[in-house]
Structures are given as C-alpha cells and as structure tokens.
C-alpha cells in the first residue's frame, strides 16, 4: 500500500527479506533431513535384505553339509535327488554349490563336486585360512559375470588324518540388488514428494506467520496519515510488546508537543504583563521621574528574565528527564550554593548550617537542575529567615511505595513561616505573599515544576526552627 503522492517504496534485496530467509533456512534444513533420511533408510533396507539373503544361503549351506557323505575311498558324495531346491539342477539358475579338495600343503583342487546349475564352470575362490566348521562370506563374479554371494566352510571325514574338504554355496546377488534399487527409487520419489509438500507447508506457515506484520504496517500508515493517534488492531503476543513500546513513544511525543505548546503559551502570557507595563510607562507624556522609570524597567526586565529562565529550565528538564546514567553528587552543589548565599546575604549575618549525611548522596539528574531547585529553596529561606537556615538530606531506600531510592532534602528557616491555608497558594506561579520582600513569586513554583518533571515533589510544612520547612523529594542515584 502506497501513500498517495509519495514516492514508490524502494525495492528490497532478497537477502534482506524475512520471508526469503525463513523459507531458505526451512527448505535447506528439510532438504538435508530428506537426504540423510534417504541414505539411512536405503542403507538399512540394503543391510536387511543382505542379512535375509545370507540367512537363506546359510540354510542352503547347512543342507549341503548335511547331505555330504564319503565313500569307501574317502571321496565326497552328494546325491542330487536329496536336495530339495530345483534350482540346483537348472543350468545357471543363480544357486550353486561346489566341493573343493584341500591338500595338506595348502593347495586345492577346485570343483571336485559341483551342482548341475554350474554346468561346465566352477567357482574359483581363493584359498582362505578357514577353521573346521567356521563359515566365511565372500562376494565374487560367477557364471556369465553375475555377482555372487558365497558362503564357505571346511569339513573333514572321520579320522585324524582324513583330508579336508571345502563346501561352497553361492547365490546370484542381482535379485537383491534389483530389490534394493527398486526400494531406493521408490524411497527417493516418496522423499521428493514429501519435500515438495513440506516446502508448501513451510511457505504457508511463513505466509500465515508474517501476515500480522501487514496489519502492523497498515496501523503505522494510519498513524502516519493522521487517521489514528496510536497503533491499533489485534496483533500476536510476540508483536504486542513492540506495539506497546511504540505507542508509549507516541504518547511521550504527544506529551512533549503538548508541553511545548503550553510552555510557549505560558511564556507569551507571562511576558505580556511586563511588556504592557513598560509600554504604558514609555507612553506617559511627559515622562515621569527618570529614576522611577529606570527602577520600573529594571524590575520588569528581571520579571521577564525570570519567566524566560523558568520556561527554559522546564524545556531542558522535559528533554533530559528520565535519561539513564545521569548522576549528580549532592555535597558539591550544596557547598557551592551555601557560599553564594553567604555572599548575597552577607549584610544579614545569617547562620546557614548543613547537616552532613552519613553517606555520600547522589541525585539522578543534571547538576544544573539540582542547583536551580536547591538555589531557589535556599534563596527563599534566606529572604525570610531571621537568623538561621538549616539544610539536611537523607536517603530513603526503595520500598513498596517507591520503585527506586529517593533523595530527600529539607531546607528550613526561623522566619515567620506560612499558614496552612496559604501554602498551596505559595506554590502558584507569580504569587507573592508579601510584597515587601523582593522577588518575582516564581521560586517555589519553579522548584515544584522541575521536581515534578523528575517524578519528585515539593512539600511545605512548619519547621522545627519556627519558620517554613521545604522538603524536596527527588529520585536518587546509586553511589557506584
């Protein structure tokens, strides 16, 4: 499916196709399995036929041995009519027997007795070191070049010095070879048909298995063409986690866009008031006292700059919050802020004390954001304190309420404090509870907003020193 007006999708090389890869791997595995199965089954069948053929030939050798007799001169005699198989009498029937004389010096006299089926030929089997009664198996060419399976054994007439005789029984192997060839051909054809069926099944499996990806592609196109805000549709359990993660990214993107729009609107609204004041002051004819106008301009510029700094800080935190690997040591930031506050409020001789934590503490965020939050809290405490400001920090381990450790920093002063009814109002942007104290009314609001972006919070409560206690809770980072 192509988007109207969009350029055609680029062709995908076959090596990058998931369908081709799955089919290629499946077909290669099935083909190898079919070949191995064919070789094993053909070998087993050949071995089975060979064993059956040899067992039948062993019975024939036992029959020949049982019918072997010796005359008065010690010569072997086998009555042809005593043998039950008519193939012994048919020339070149494929079933043969033969008796050879074994001389003491190792030489032999072949074909002393032989079956009529051998006609005018004899079996020329090499001399073999054979114990009495033992059976050896050989393959050799026989009459008319036919391959034969030969079983041989030696026997001895009664008496210690009686001569030894070798009995041989041979059968044509062409019958077994033809049976094996027929079985191998049928087996190969069957395995080929099976391979085709398995290939069709693999293609159907891949087509059915990858079909949900087409639904996923359509869902992505719906999002791209603004027909849906998130991926929708019934997808397999293996794909659903990917869809959930992608939808989470879309939600996060939507939140960032909405937050950017809200911050732009808030910034425009916040700058509108000081710009209006400056415009009205500049429009007065004749101009008022120059010192009064200069003070007004400076005041409004400070307000405008404070608003800009606030929104820039929110934008920076919104972009960097929850990024992995961020860690800021608490102690260096606090020590630097205390030095600044001692210089800024040197004329008031405030006693700013910091209770050292038992272990080093770390904030899971950027140092600039931690300085912004703690700086506002310390500055606010110093403005309202009569003589003392105290800061202490602790680490709350992860538990049932929080999934990760929490860094808790408390800043309190001995000032007049804030009534319970006014604490929520003090956290609103631009609200100043006492106009006699310099400020813009943004300090606590900035701290609350920045903490919320990190998943933390700011709580106001009465302090043990008698003034206000501001407790800042932020995500903590591991010390290692």
Coordinates of C-alpha atoms in Angstrom, one line a residue:
X1 CA 0.0 0.0 0.0
X2 CA 1.5 3.3 -1.1
X3 CA 0.7 6.7 0.3
X4 CA -0.9 8.9 -2.5
X5 CA 1.7 11.4 -3.8
X6 CA 4.5 9.6 -2.0
X7 CA 7.5 8.2 -4.0
X8 CA 7.4 4.5 -4.6
X9 CA 8.9 2.3 -2.0
X10 CA 12.4 1.2 -2.8
X11 CA 12.9 -2.4 -3.8
X12 CA 14.2 -4.7 -1.0
X13 CA 17.1 -7.0 -1.9
X14 CA 16.1 -10.7 -1.4
X15 CA 18.8 -11.1 1.3
X16 CA 17.0 -8.6 3.5
X17 CA 13.6 -10.3 3.1
X18 CA 12.5 -12.0 6.2
X19 CA 10.2 -14.2 4.2
X20 CA 13.0 -15.4 1.9
X21 CA 15.3 -16.0 4.9
X22 CA 12.7 -18.2 6.7
X23 CA 11.9 -20.1 3.6
X24 CA 15.5 -20.6 2.6
X25 CA 16.5 -21.9 6.1
X26 CA 13.5 -24.1 6.3
X27 CA 13.9 -25.6 2.8
X28 CA 17.7 -26.1 3.4
X29 CA 17.0 -27.9 6.7
X30 CA 14.2 -30.1 5.2
X31 CA 16.3 -31.0 2.2
X32 CA 19.3 -32.0 4.3
X33 CA 16.9 -34.0 6.5
X34 CA 15.4 -35.7 3.5
X35 CA 18.8 -36.6 2.0
X36 CA 20.0 -38.0 5.4
X37 CA 16.8 -40.0 5.8
X38 CA 17.1 -41.4 2.3
X39 CA 20.6 -42.5 2.9
X40 CA 19.9 -44.1 6.3
X41 CA 16.7 -45.8 5.1
X42 CA 18.3 -47.1 1.9
X43 CA 21.3 -48.4 3.9
X44 CA 19.0 -50.1 6.5
X45 CA 17.0 -51.7 3.8
X46 CA 20.1 -52.9 1.9
X47 CA 21.5 -54.3 5.1
X48 CA 18.3 -56.0 6.0
X49 CA 17.9 -57.6 2.5
X50 CA 21.6 -58.7 2.7
X51 CA 21.1 -60.3 6.1
X52 CA 18.0 -62.1 4.9
X53 CA 19.7 -63.3 1.8
X54 CA 22.7 -64.5 3.7
X55 CA 20.5 -66.3 6.3
X56 CA 18.7 -68.1 3.4
X57 CA 22.0 -69.1 1.9
X58 CA 23.2 -70.3 5.3
X59 CA 20.3 -72.7 5.3
X60 CA 21.3 -74.0 1.9
X61 CA 24.9 -74.5 3.1
X62 CA 23.6 -76.4 6.1
X63 CA 21.6 -78.6 3.8
X64 CA 24.6 -79.3 1.6
X65 CA 26.7 -80.1 4.7
X66 CA 24.0 -82.5 5.9
X67 CA 23.8 -84.3 2.6
X68 CA 27.6 -84.7 2.2
X69 CA 28.8 -88.3 2.6
X70 CA 32.1 -90.1 1.9
X71 CA 32.5 -93.4 0.0
X72 CA 34.9 -96.2 0.9
X73 CA 37.8 -94.3 -0.7
X74 CA 37.0 -91.2 1.4
X75 CA 35.7 -89.2 -1.6
X76 CA 32.8 -86.9 -1.0
X77 CA 29.4 -87.8 -2.4
X78 CA 26.2 -85.7 -2.6
X79 CA 23.1 -87.2 -4.0
X80 CA 21.5 -84.6 -6.3
X81 CA 18.0 -86.1 -5.7
X82 CA 18.5 -85.5 -1.9
X83 CA 18.5 -81.7 -2.4
X84 CA 15.1 -80.1 -2.3
X85 CA 15.6 -76.9 -4.3
X86 CA 15.1 -77.5 -8.1
X87 CA 17.4 -74.6 -8.9
X88 CA 20.4 -76.9 -8.2
X89 CA 19.5 -78.8 -11.4
X90 CA 18.8 -75.8 -13.7
X91 CA 21.9 -74.5 -15.5
X92 CA 22.9 -71.0 -14.4
X93 CA 19.8 -70.7 -12.2
X94 CA 21.7 -68.4 -9.8
X95 CA 22.0 -71.0 -7.0
X96 CA 25.2 -73.1 -6.9
X97 CA 27.2 -75.4 -4.7
X98 CA 30.7 -76.8 -5.1
X99 CA 33.1 -79.0 -3.1
X100 CA 36.9 -78.4 -3.3
X101 CA 39.6 -80.7 -2.1
X102 CA 42.1 -79.1 0.3
X103 CA 45.6 -80.6 0.2
X104 CA 47.8 -80.6 3.3
X105 CA 50.3 -78.3 1.5
X106 CA 47.7 -75.6 1.1
X107 CA 46.9 -76.3 -2.5
X108 CA 43.4 -77.1 -3.5
X109 CA 41.6 -79.0 -6.3
X110 CA 38.6 -77.0 -7.2
X111 CA 35.3 -78.4 -8.4
X112 CA 35.7 -82.0 -7.2
X113 CA 31.9 -82.0 -6.9
X114 CA 29.6 -79.2 -8.1
X115 CA 25.9 -78.6 -8.8
X116 CA 24.4 -79.1 -12.2
X117 CA 23.5 -75.5 -12.2
X118 CA 27.2 -74.6 -12.6
X119 CA 27.1 -76.6 -15.9
X120 CA 30.6 -76.6 -17.3
X121 CA 32.1 -73.9 -15.0
X122 CA 33.4 -73.9 -11.5
X123 CA 33.8 -71.3 -8.7
X124 CA 37.4 -70.1 -8.4
X125 CA 37.5 -68.9 -4.8
X126 CA 40.9 -68.0 -3.4
X127 CA 42.3 -70.2 -0.6
X128 CA 41.2 -69.0 2.8
X129 CA 42.6 -69.9 6.2
X130 CA 39.4 -71.5 7.5
X131 CA 38.9 -73.5 10.7
X132 CA 36.8 -76.6 10.6
X133 CA 33.1 -75.7 10.8
X134 CA 33.7 -72.0 10.5
X135 CA 31.7 -70.1 7.9
X136 CA 33.2 -67.3 5.8
X137 CA 31.3 -64.9 3.5
X138 CA 32.7 -63.6 0.2
X139 CA 31.5 -61.8 -2.9
X140 CA 32.8 -62.8 -6.3
X141 CA 31.9 -62.9 -10.0
X142 CA 30.2 -66.0 -11.1
X143 CA 29.0 -67.6 -14.3
X144 CA 28.2 -65.1 -17.0
X145 CA 29.8 -62.4 -14.9
X146 CA 26.9 -62.3 -12.4
X147 CA 27.8 -61.1 -8.9
X148 CA 27.6 -63.9 -6.3
X149 CA 27.5 -64.1 -2.5
X150 CA 29.5 -67.1 -1.4
X151 CA 29.4 -68.9 1.9
X152 CA 32.1 -71.5 2.6
X153 CA 33.0 -73.9 5.3
X154 CA 35.5 -76.8 5.6
X155 CA 34.7 -80.3 6.7
X156 CA 36.8 -83.4 7.4
X157 CA 36.0 -87.1 7.1
X158 CA 36.2 -89.3 10.1
X159 CA 39.7 -89.9 11.2
X160 CA 42.6 -87.7 12.4
X161 CA 44.5 -87.7 9.2
X162 CA 41.4 -87.5 6.9
X163 CA 41.6 -84.9 4.2
X164 CA 39.8 -81.6 4.4
X165 CA 37.1 -80.5 2.0
X166 CA 35.7 -77.0 1.4
X167 CA 32.0 -76.7 0.8
X168 CA 30.7 -73.6 -1.0
X169 CA 27.2 -72.3 -1.6
X170 CA 26.7 -69.3 -3.9
X171 CA 23.7 -67.3 -5.0
X172 CA 23.2 -64.5 -7.5
X173 CA 23.1 -61.1 -5.9
X174 CA 21.3 -59.4 -8.8
X175 CA 17.9 -60.2 -7.3
X176 CA 18.7 -58.4 -4.0
X177 CA 20.4 -55.6 -5.9
X178 CA 17.4 -55.1 -8.1
X179 CA 15.1 -55.1 -5.0
X180 CA 17.4 -52.6 -3.3
X181 CA 17.4 -50.4 -6.4
X182 CA 13.6 -50.5 -6.7
X183 CA 13.3 -49.6 -3.0
X184 CA 15.8 -46.8 -3.4
X185 CA 13.9 -45.4 -6.4
X186 CA 10.5 -45.5 -4.6
X187 CA 12.1 -44.0 -1.5
X188 CA 13.7 -41.2 -3.5
X189 CA 10.4 -40.4 -5.2
X190 CA 8.5 -40.5 -1.9
X191 CA 11.0 -38.2 -0.2
X192 CA 10.9 -35.8 -3.2
X193 CA 7.1 -35.6 -2.9
X194 CA 7.4 -35.2 0.8
X195 CA 9.9 -32.4 0.3
X196 CA 7.5 -30.6 -2.1
X197 CA 4.7 -31.0 0.5
X198 CA 6.9 -29.7 3.3
X199 CA 8.1 -26.8 1.2
X200 CA 4.4 -25.9 0.5
X201 CA 3.7 -26.2 4.2
X202 CA 6.7 -24.0 5.1
X203 CA 5.5 -21.4 2.6
X204 CA 2.0 -21.4 4.1
X205 CA 3.5 -21.2 7.6
X206 CA 5.7 -18.3 6.7
X207 CA 2.8 -16.5 4.9
X208 CA 0.4 -17.0 7.8
X209 CA 3.1 -16.2 10.4
X210 CA 4.1 -12.9 8.7
X211 CA 0.6 -11.8 7.9
X212 CA 0.2 -9.9 11.2
X213 CA 3.2 -7.7 10.0
X214 CA 0.9 -6.4 7.2
X215 CA -1.6 -5.4 9.8
X216 CA 1.2 -3.7 11.7
X217 CA 2.3 -1.9 8.5
X218 CA -1.3 -0.6 7.9
X219 CA -1.5 0.6 11.5
X220 CA 1.8 2.5 11.1
X221 CA 0.4 4.1 7.9
X222 CA -2.8 5.1 9.7
X223 CA -0.6 6.9 12.3
X224 CA 1.5 8.5 9.6
X225 CA -1.6 9.7 7.7
X226 CA -3.2 11.0 10.9
X227 CA -6.1 8.5 10.8
X228 CA -5.1 7.3 14.2
X229 CA -3.0 8.6 17.1
X230 CA -1.7 5.2 18.1
X231 CA -1.1 1.7 16.7
X232 CA -4.4 -0.2 16.8
X233 CA -5.5 -3.7 15.9
X234 CA -5.3 -7.3 17.2
X235 CA -1.7 -8.4 16.9
X236 CA 0.1 -11.6 18.1
X237 CA 1.5 -11.8 21.6
X238 CA 5.1 -11.8 20.2
X239 CA 4.5 -8.4 18.4
X240 CA 2.3 -6.8 21.1
X241 CA 5.3 -5.7 23.3
X242 CA 6.8 -3.8 20.3
X243 CA 3.4 -2.2 19.7
X244 CA 3.1 -1.2 23.3
X245 CA 6.6 0.3 23.3
X246 CA 5.9 2.2 20.1
X247 CA 2.6 3.5 21.5
X248 CA 4.4 4.6 24.6
X249 CA 6.9 6.5 22.4
X250 CA 3.9 8.1 20.6
X251 CA 2.3 9.1 23.9
X252 CA 5.6 10.6 25.1
X253 CA 6.0 12.5 21.8
X254 CA 2.5 13.8 22.2
X255 CA 3.1 14.9 25.8
X256 CA 6.3 16.7 24.7
X257 CA 4.5 18.5 21.9
X258 CA 1.6 19.5 24.2
X259 CA 4.0 20.6 26.9
X260 CA 5.9 22.7 24.4
X261 CA 2.7 24.3 23.3
X262 CA 1.6 25.0 26.8
X263 CA 5.0 26.4 27.8
X264 CA 5.0 28.7 24.7
X265 CA 1.6 30.0 25.6
X266 CA 2.6 30.4 29.3
X267 CA 5.8 32.3 28.3
X268 CA 3.8 34.6 25.9
X269 CA 1.3 35.3 28.6
X270 CA 4.0 35.8 31.3
X271 CA 5.9 38.3 29.1
X272 CA 2.7 40.2 28.2
X273 CA 2.4 41.8 31.6
X274 CA 5.9 43.3 32.0
X275 CA 5.8 44.4 28.3
X276 CA 2.5 46.1 28.9
X277 CA 3.8 47.9 31.9
X278 CA 6.9 49.1 30.0
X279 CA 4.7 50.2 27.1
X280 CA 2.4 52.2 29.4
X281 CA 5.4 53.8 31.2
X282 CA 7.0 54.7 28.0
X283 CA 3.8 56.2 26.6
X284 CA 3.3 58.7 29.5
X285 CA 3.7 62.3 28.3
X286 CA 5.6 64.0 29.8
X287 CA 7.8 61.1 31.1
X288 CA 7.8 60.5 34.9
X289 CA 10.8 60.8 37.1
X290 CA 13.8 59.1 35.3
X291 CA 14.9 57.2 38.4
X292 CA 11.4 55.8 38.9
X293 CA 11.2 54.8 35.3
X294 CA 14.6 53.2 35.4
X295 CA 13.6 51.2 38.5
X296 CA 10.4 50.1 36.9
X297 CA 12.3 49.0 33.7
X298 CA 14.8 47.0 35.8
X299 CA 12.1 45.4 37.8
X300 CA 10.1 44.3 34.8
X301 CA 13.2 43.1 33.0
X302 CA 14.0 41.0 36.0
X303 CA 10.5 39.6 35.9
X304 CA 10.7 38.8 32.2
X305 CA 14.1 37.2 32.5
X306 CA 12.9 35.1 35.4
X307 CA 9.9 33.9 33.3
X308 CA 12.3 33.1 30.4
X309 CA 14.7 31.2 32.7
X310 CA 11.8 29.3 34.2
X311 CA 10.4 28.1 30.9
X312 CA 13.9 27.3 29.5
X313 CA 14.6 25.2 32.6
X314 CA 11.3 23.4 32.1
X315 CA 12.1 22.7 28.5
X316 CA 15.6 21.5 29.3
X317 CA 14.4 19.1 32.1
X318 CA 11.5 17.9 29.9
X319 CA 14.0 16.8 27.3
X320 CA 16.6 15.3 29.7
X321 CA 14.5 13.9 32.5
X322 CA 14.4 10.1 33.0
X323 CA 17.5 9.6 30.8
X324 CA 19.6 6.7 32.1
X325 CA 23.1 7.2 33.5
X326 CA 22.6 10.7 35.0
X327 CA 24.1 11.3 38.4
X328 CA 25.0 14.4 40.4
X329 CA 26.7 14.4 43.8
X330 CA 24.7 16.4 46.3
X331 CA 27.5 17.7 48.6
X332 CA 29.4 19.8 46.0
X333 CA 26.2 21.5 44.8
X334 CA 25.2 22.3 48.4
X335 CA 28.6 23.7 49.3
X336 CA 28.7 25.9 46.3
X337 CA 25.2 27.3 46.9
X338 CA 25.9 28.0 50.6
X339 CA 29.0 30.0 49.6
X340 CA 26.9 32.1 47.2
X341 CA 24.1 32.6 49.8
X342 CA 26.7 33.8 52.4
X343 CA 27.9 36.4 49.9
X344 CA 24.5 37.5 48.8
X345 CA 23.1 37.8 52.3
X346 CA 26.4 38.9 54.0
X347 CA 24.8 42.0 55.4
X348 CA 22.3 40.0 57.4
X349 CA 24.8 37.6 59.1
X350 CA 22.7 34.5 58.6
X351 CA 23.8 31.2 60.1
X352 CA 23.5 28.7 57.3
X353 CA 24.2 25.2 58.5
X354 CA 24.3 22.0 56.6
X355 CA 23.9 18.6 58.4
X356 CA 26.3 16.2 56.7
X357 CA 24.7 13.0 55.6
X358 CA 26.2 9.7 56.9
X359 CA 27.0 8.5 53.3
X360 CA 27.5 10.4 50.0
X361 CA 24.2 11.1 48.3
X362 CA 23.6 11.4 44.5
X363 CA 20.7 12.9 42.5
X364 CA 19.6 11.0 39.4
X365 CA 19.6 14.1 37.1
X366 CA 21.6 17.0 35.9
X367 CA 23.7 19.2 38.2
X368 CA 22.2 22.4 36.7
X369 CA 18.6 21.3 37.6
X370 CA 19.7 20.4 41.1
X371 CA 21.4 23.8 41.5
X372 CA 18.2 25.5 40.2
X373 CA 15.9 23.8 42.7
X374 CA 18.2 24.0 45.8
X375 CA 19.2 27.5 44.9
X376 CA 15.6 28.7 44.9
X377 CA 14.9 26.9 48.2
X378 CA 17.9 28.3 49.9
X379 CA 17.3 31.8 48.5
X380 CA 13.7 31.8 49.6
X381 CA 14.7 30.6 53.1
X382 CA 17.4 33.3 53.4
X383 CA 15.0 36.0 52.4
X384 CA 12.5 35.1 55.1
X385 CA 14.9 33.9 57.8
X386 CA 15.6 36.0 60.9
X387 CA 19.0 34.5 61.7
X388 CA 19.3 30.8 60.8
X389 CA 18.8 28.5 57.9
X390 CA 19.3 24.8 58.1
X391 CA 19.7 22.1 55.3
X392 CA 19.7 18.4 55.8
X393 CA 19.5 15.5 53.4
X394 CA 18.8 11.8 53.7
X395 CA 18.3 8.7 51.5
X396 CA 15.0 6.7 51.5
X397 CA 15.5 3.2 50.2
X398 CA 13.2 1.7 47.6
X399 CA 10.2 0.1 49.1
X400 CA 6.5 -0.7 48.4
X401 CA 5.7 3.0 47.7
X402 CA 8.7 3.9 45.5
X403 CA 10.3 1.7 42.9
X404 CA 13.7 3.4 43.3
X405 CA 15.6 5.1 46.2
X406 CA 14.6 8.7 46.9
X407 CA 16.8 11.7 47.8
X408 CA 15.1 13.9 50.4
X409 CA 16.5 17.4 51.0
X410 CA 14.9 19.6 53.6
X411 CA 15.5 23.4 53.9
X412 CA 14.1 25.3 56.9
X413 CA 14.3 28.7 58.4
X414 CA 13.4 30.6 61.6
X415 CA 11.2 33.1 59.8
X416 CA 7.5 33.8 60.2
X417 CA 6.5 30.7 58.2
X418 CA 3.4 30.3 56.1
X419 CA -0.1 29.5 57.3
X420 CA -1.5 26.1 56.2
X421 CA -4.2 27.9 54.1
X422 CA -1.5 29.9 52.2
X423 CA 0.9 27.0 51.5
X424 CA -0.8 25.8 48.3
X425 CA -1.1 29.4 47.2
X426 CA 2.6 29.9 47.7
X427 CA 3.4 27.2 45.1
X428 CA 1.4 29.0 42.4
X429 CA 3.3 30.8 39.7
X430 CA 3.8 34.5 40.2
X431 CA 2.1 34.6 43.6
X432 CA 3.9 36.8 46.3
X433 CA 2.5 36.5 49.8
X434 CA 4.5 39.6 51.0
X435 CA 5.2 42.4 48.5
X436 CA 7.7 44.0 50.9
X437 CA 10.2 41.2 50.2
X438 CA 11.9 41.4 46.8
X439 CA 11.2 38.6 44.3
X440 CA 9.0 37.5 41.4
X441 CA 6.9 34.8 43.1
X442 CA 8.4 32.1 40.8
X443 CA 11.0 30.5 43.1
X444 CA 8.8 27.8 44.7
X445 CA 6.8 27.3 41.6
X446 CA 10.0 26.6 39.6
X447 CA 11.1 24.1 42.2
X448 CA 7.8 22.3 42.2
X449 CA 7.6 22.1 38.4
X450 CA 11.2 20.9 38.0
X451 CA 10.7 18.3 40.7
X452 CA 7.5 17.1 39.1
X453 CA 9.3 16.6 35.7
X454 CA 11.8 14.3 37.5
X455 CA 8.9 12.4 39.2
X456 CA 9.5 14.1 42.6
X457 CA 7.6 16.6 44.7
X458 CA 7.9 19.7 46.9
X459 CA 6.2 19.7 50.3
X460 CA 5.7 22.8 52.6
X461 CA 5.2 22.3 56.4
X462 CA 6.1 24.1 59.7
X463 CA 9.8 24.0 60.6
X464 CA 11.4 23.0 63.9
X465 CA 13.1 26.4 63.9
X466 CA 9.8 28.1 63.8
X467 CA 9.6 29.1 60.2
X468 CA 8.9 27.2 57.0
X469 CA 10.3 23.7 56.1
X470 CA 10.5 23.0 52.4
X471 CA 11.1 19.3 51.7
X472 CA 12.3 18.3 48.2
X473 CA 11.9 14.7 47.2
X474 CA 13.9 13.6 44.1
X475 CA 15.0 10.3 42.5
X476 CA 18.3 9.1 43.9
X477 CA 21.2 7.5 42.0
X478 CA 23.4 4.7 43.2
X479 CA 26.7 5.7 44.7
X480 CA 28.6 3.2 42.5

